[in-house]
PDB file of C-alpha atoms in Angstrom:
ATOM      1  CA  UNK S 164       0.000   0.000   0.000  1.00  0.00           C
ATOM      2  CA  UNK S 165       1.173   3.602  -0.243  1.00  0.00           C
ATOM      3  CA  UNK S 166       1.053   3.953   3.305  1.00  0.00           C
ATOM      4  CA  UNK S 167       3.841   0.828   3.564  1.00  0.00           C
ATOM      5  CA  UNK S 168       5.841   2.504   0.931  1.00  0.00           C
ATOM      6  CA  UNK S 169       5.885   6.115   2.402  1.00  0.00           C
ATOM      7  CA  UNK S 170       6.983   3.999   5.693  1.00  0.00           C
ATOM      8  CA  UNK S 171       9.520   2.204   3.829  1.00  0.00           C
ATOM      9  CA  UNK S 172      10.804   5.322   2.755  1.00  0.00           C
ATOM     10  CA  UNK S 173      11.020   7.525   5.727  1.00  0.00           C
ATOM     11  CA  UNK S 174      12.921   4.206   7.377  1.00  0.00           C
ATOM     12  CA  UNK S 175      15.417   4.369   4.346  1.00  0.00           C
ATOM     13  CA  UNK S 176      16.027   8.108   4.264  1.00  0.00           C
ATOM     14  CA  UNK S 177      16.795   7.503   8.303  1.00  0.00           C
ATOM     15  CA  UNK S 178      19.121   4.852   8.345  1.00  0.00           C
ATOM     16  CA  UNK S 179      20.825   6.572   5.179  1.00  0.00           C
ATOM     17  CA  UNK S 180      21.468   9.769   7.034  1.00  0.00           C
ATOM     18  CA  UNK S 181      22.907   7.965  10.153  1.00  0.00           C
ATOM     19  CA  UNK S 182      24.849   5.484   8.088  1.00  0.00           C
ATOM     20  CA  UNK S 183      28.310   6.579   8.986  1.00  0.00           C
ATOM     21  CA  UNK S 184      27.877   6.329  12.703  1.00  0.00           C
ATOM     22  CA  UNK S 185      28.655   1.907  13.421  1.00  0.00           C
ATOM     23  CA  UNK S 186      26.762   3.123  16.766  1.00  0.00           C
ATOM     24  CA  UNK S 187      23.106   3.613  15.036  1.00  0.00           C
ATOM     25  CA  UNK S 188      20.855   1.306  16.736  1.00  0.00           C
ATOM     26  CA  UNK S 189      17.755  -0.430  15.885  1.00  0.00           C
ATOM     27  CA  UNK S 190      16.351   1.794  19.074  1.00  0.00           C
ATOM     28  CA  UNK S 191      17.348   4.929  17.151  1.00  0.00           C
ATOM     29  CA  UNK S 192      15.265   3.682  14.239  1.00  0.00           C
ATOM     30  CA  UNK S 193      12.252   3.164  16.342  1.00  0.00           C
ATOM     31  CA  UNK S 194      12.241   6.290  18.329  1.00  0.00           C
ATOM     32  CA  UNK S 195      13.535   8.811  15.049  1.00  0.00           C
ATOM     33  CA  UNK S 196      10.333   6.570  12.829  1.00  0.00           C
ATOM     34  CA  UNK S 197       8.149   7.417  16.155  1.00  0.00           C
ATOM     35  CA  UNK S 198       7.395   3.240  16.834  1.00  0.00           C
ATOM     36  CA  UNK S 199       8.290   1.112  19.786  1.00  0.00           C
ATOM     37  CA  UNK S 200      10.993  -1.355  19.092  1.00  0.00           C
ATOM     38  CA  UNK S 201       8.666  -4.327  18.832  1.00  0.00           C
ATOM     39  CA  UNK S 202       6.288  -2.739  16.281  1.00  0.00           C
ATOM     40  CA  UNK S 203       8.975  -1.439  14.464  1.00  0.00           C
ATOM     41  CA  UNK S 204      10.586  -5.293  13.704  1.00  0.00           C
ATOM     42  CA  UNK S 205       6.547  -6.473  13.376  1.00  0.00           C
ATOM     43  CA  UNK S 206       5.862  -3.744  10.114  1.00  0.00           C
ATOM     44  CA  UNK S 207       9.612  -4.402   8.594  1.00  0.00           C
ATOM     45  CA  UNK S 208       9.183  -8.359   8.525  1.00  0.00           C
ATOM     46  CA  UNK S 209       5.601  -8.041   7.062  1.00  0.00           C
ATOM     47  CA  UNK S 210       6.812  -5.709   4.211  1.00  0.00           C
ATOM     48  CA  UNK S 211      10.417  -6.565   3.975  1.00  0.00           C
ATOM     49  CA  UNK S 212      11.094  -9.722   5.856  1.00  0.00           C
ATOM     50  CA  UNK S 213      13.503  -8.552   7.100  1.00  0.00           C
ATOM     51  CA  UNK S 214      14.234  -7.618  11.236  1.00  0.00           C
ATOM     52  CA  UNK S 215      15.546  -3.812  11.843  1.00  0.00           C
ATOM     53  CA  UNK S 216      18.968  -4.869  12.387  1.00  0.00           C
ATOM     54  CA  UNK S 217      18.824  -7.061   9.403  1.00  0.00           C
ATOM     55  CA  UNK S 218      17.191  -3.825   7.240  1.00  0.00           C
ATOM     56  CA  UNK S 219      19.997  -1.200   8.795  1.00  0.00           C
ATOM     57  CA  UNK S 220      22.544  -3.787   7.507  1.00  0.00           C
ATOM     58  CA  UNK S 221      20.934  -4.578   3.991  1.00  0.00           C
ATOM     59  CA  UNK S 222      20.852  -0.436   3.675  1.00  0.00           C
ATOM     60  CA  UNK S 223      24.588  -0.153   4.645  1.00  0.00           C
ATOM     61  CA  UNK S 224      25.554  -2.651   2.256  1.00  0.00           C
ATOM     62  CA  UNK S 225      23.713  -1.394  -1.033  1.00  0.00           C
ATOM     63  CA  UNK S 226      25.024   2.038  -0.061  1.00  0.00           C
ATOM     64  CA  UNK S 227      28.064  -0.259   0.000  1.00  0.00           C
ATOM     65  CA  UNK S 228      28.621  -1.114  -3.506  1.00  0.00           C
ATOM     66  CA  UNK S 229      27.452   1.936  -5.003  1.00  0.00           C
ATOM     67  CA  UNK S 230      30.675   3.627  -3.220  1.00  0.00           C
ATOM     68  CA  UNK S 231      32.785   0.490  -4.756  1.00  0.00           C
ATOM     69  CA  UNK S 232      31.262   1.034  -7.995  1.00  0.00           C
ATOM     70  CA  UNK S 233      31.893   5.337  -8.284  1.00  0.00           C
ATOM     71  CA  UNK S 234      34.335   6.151  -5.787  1.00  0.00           C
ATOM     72  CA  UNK S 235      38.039   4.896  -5.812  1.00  0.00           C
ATOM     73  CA  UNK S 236      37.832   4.156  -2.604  1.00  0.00           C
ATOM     74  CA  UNK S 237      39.351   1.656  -0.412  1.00  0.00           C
ATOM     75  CA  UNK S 238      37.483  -1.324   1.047  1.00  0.00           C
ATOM     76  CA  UNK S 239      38.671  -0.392   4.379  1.00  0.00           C
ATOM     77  CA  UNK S 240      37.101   3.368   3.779  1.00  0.00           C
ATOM     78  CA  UNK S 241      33.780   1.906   2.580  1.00  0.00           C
ATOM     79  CA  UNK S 242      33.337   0.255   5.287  1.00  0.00           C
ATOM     80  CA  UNK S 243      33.679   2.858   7.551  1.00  0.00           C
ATOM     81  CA  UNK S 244      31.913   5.331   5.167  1.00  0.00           C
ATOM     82  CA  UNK S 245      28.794   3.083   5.592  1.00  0.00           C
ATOM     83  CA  UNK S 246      29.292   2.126   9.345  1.00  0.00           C
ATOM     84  CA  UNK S 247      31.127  -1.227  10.179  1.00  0.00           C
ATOM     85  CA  UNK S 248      33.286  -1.050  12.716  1.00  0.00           C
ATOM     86  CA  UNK S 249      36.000  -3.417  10.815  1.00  0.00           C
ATOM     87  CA  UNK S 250      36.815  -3.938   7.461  1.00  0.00           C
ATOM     88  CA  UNK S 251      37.087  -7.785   8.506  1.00  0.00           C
ATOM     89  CA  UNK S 252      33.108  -7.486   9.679  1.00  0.00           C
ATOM     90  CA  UNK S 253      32.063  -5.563   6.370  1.00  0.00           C
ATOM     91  CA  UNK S 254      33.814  -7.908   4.255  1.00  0.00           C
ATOM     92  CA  UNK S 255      31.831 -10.949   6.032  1.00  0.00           C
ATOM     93  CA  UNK S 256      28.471  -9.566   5.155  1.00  0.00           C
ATOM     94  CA  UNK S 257      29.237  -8.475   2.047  1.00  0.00           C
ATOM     95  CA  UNK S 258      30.493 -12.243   1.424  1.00  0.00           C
ATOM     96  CA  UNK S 259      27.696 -13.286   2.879  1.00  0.00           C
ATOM     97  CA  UNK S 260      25.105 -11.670   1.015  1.00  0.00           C
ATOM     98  CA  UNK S 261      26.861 -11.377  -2.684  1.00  0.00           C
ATOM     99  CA  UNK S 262      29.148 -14.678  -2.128  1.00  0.00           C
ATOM    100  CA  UNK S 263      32.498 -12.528  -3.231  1.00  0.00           C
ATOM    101  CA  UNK S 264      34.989 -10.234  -1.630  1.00  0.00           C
ATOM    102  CA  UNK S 265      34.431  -6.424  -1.739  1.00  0.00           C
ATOM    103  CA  UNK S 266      37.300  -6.877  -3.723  1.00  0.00           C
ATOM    104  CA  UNK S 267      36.473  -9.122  -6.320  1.00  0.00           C
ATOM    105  CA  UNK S 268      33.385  -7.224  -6.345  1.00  0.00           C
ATOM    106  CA  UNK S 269      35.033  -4.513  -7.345  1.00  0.00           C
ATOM    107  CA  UNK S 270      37.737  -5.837 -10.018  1.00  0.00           C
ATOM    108  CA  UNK S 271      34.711  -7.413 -11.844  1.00  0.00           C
ATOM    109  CA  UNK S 272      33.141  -4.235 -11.673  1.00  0.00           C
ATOM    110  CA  UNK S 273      35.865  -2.693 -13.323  1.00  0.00           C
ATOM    111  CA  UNK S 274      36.410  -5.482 -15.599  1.00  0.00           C
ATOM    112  CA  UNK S 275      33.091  -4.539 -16.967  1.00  0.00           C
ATOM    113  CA  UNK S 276      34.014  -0.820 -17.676  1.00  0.00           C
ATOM    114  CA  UNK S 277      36.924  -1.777 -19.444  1.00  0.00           C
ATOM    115  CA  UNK S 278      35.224  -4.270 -21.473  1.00  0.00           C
ATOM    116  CA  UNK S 279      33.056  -1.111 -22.404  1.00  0.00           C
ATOM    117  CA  UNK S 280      35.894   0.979 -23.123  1.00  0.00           C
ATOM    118  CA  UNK S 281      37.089  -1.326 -25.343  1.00  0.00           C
ATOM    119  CA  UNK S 282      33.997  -1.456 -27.338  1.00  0.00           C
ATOM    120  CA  UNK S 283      34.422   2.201 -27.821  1.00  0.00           C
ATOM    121  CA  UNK S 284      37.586   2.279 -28.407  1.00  0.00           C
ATOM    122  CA  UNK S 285      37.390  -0.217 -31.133  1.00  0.00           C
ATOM    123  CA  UNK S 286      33.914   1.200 -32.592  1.00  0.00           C
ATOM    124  CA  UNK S 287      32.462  -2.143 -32.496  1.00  0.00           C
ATOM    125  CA  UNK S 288      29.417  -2.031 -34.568  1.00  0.00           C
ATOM    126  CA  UNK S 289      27.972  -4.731 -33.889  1.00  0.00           C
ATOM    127  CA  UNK S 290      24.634  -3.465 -31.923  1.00  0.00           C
ATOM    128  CA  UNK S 291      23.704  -6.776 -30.387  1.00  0.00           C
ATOM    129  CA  UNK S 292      27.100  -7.034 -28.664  1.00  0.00           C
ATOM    130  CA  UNK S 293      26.835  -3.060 -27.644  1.00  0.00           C
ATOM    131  CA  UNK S 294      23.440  -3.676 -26.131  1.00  0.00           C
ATOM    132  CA  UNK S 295      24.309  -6.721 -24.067  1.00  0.00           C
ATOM    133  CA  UNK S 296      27.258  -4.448 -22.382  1.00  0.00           C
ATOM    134  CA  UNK S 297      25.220  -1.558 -22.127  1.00  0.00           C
ATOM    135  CA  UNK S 298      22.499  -3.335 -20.565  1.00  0.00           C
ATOM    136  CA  UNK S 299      24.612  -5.050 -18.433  1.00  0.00           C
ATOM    137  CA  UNK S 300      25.450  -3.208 -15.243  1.00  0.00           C
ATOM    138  CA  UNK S 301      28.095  -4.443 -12.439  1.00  0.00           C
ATOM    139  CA  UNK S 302      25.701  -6.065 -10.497  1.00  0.00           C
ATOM    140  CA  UNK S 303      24.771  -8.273 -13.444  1.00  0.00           C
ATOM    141  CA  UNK S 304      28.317  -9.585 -13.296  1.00  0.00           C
ATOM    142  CA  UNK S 305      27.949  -9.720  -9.790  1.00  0.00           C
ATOM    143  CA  UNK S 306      25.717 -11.960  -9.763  1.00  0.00           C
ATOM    144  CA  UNK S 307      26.713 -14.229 -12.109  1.00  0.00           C
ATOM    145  CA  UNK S 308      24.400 -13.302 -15.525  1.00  0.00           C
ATOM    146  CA  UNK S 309      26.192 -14.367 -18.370  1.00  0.00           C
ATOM    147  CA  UNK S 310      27.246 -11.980 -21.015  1.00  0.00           C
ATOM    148  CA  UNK S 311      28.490 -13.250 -24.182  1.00  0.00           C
ATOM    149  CA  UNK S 312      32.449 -12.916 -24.031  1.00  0.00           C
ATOM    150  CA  UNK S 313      34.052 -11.824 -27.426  1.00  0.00           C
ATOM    151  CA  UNK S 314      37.782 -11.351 -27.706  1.00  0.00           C
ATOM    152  CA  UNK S 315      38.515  -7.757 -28.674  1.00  0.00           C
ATOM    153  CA  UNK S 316      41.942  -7.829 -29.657  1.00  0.00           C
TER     154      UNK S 316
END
């Protein structure tokens, strides 16, 4: 309903503006969205499925890869940037959730953009092959969608 998604919202746009400081709490959530902790994790599970700790976290880590994508930053400064306390506990989740490294992530990430480059360079014409890059955005790789491979060279 609209009323979920304005909710859904608002809880985003919160943990997003506290997502530097590793000490924002599940009980910050609840008392910045105006809820008590219990209703708060009862309205995320039915709409998300997900608990408030496991939402702050999910948040963090899709801010995550968007600074690994655009920013040459280090892992160890994303993972501050977005609130873990360790690199070693920000690479865990991120392992855990997209089964790779921040920094494999982030090399196939690249790999992708200068696959692209390449194309330009080259002025490949061939508009099936330009599409399939074009459409093709890190997370594809990420996740394992095959994309035809053609050597370039």
């Amino acid at each position: 309903s609209s009323l979920d998604e304005f909710f859904i919202q608002k809880t985003i746009k919160t943990v997003e503006e506290h997502i530097e400081n590793p000490q924002f709490s599940v009980e910050e959530l609840s008392s910045i969205i105006g809820m008590s902790r219990s209703n708060l994790y009862n309205k995320l599970m039915s709409i998300t499925g997900s608990s408030p700790s496991e939402f702050i976290r999910i948040i963090r880590l899709k801010k995550s890869l968007k600074l690994l994508e655009k920013t040459q930053m280090t892992v160890a400064e994303v993972a501050y940037k977005v609130g873990f306390n360790t690199p070693k506990i920000f690479t865990h989740y991120i392992k855990e959730e997209y089964k790779m490294t921040p920094t494999k992530y982030k090399k196939k990430k690249e790999a992708l953009v200068l696959e692209y480059q390449v194309l330009l360079d080259k002025k490949i014409t061939d508009k099936r092959l330009v599409d399939t890059v074009l459409s093709a955005g890190p997370m594809d790789v990420v996740l394992n969608k095959q994309m035809p491979r053609k050597k370039f060279l």
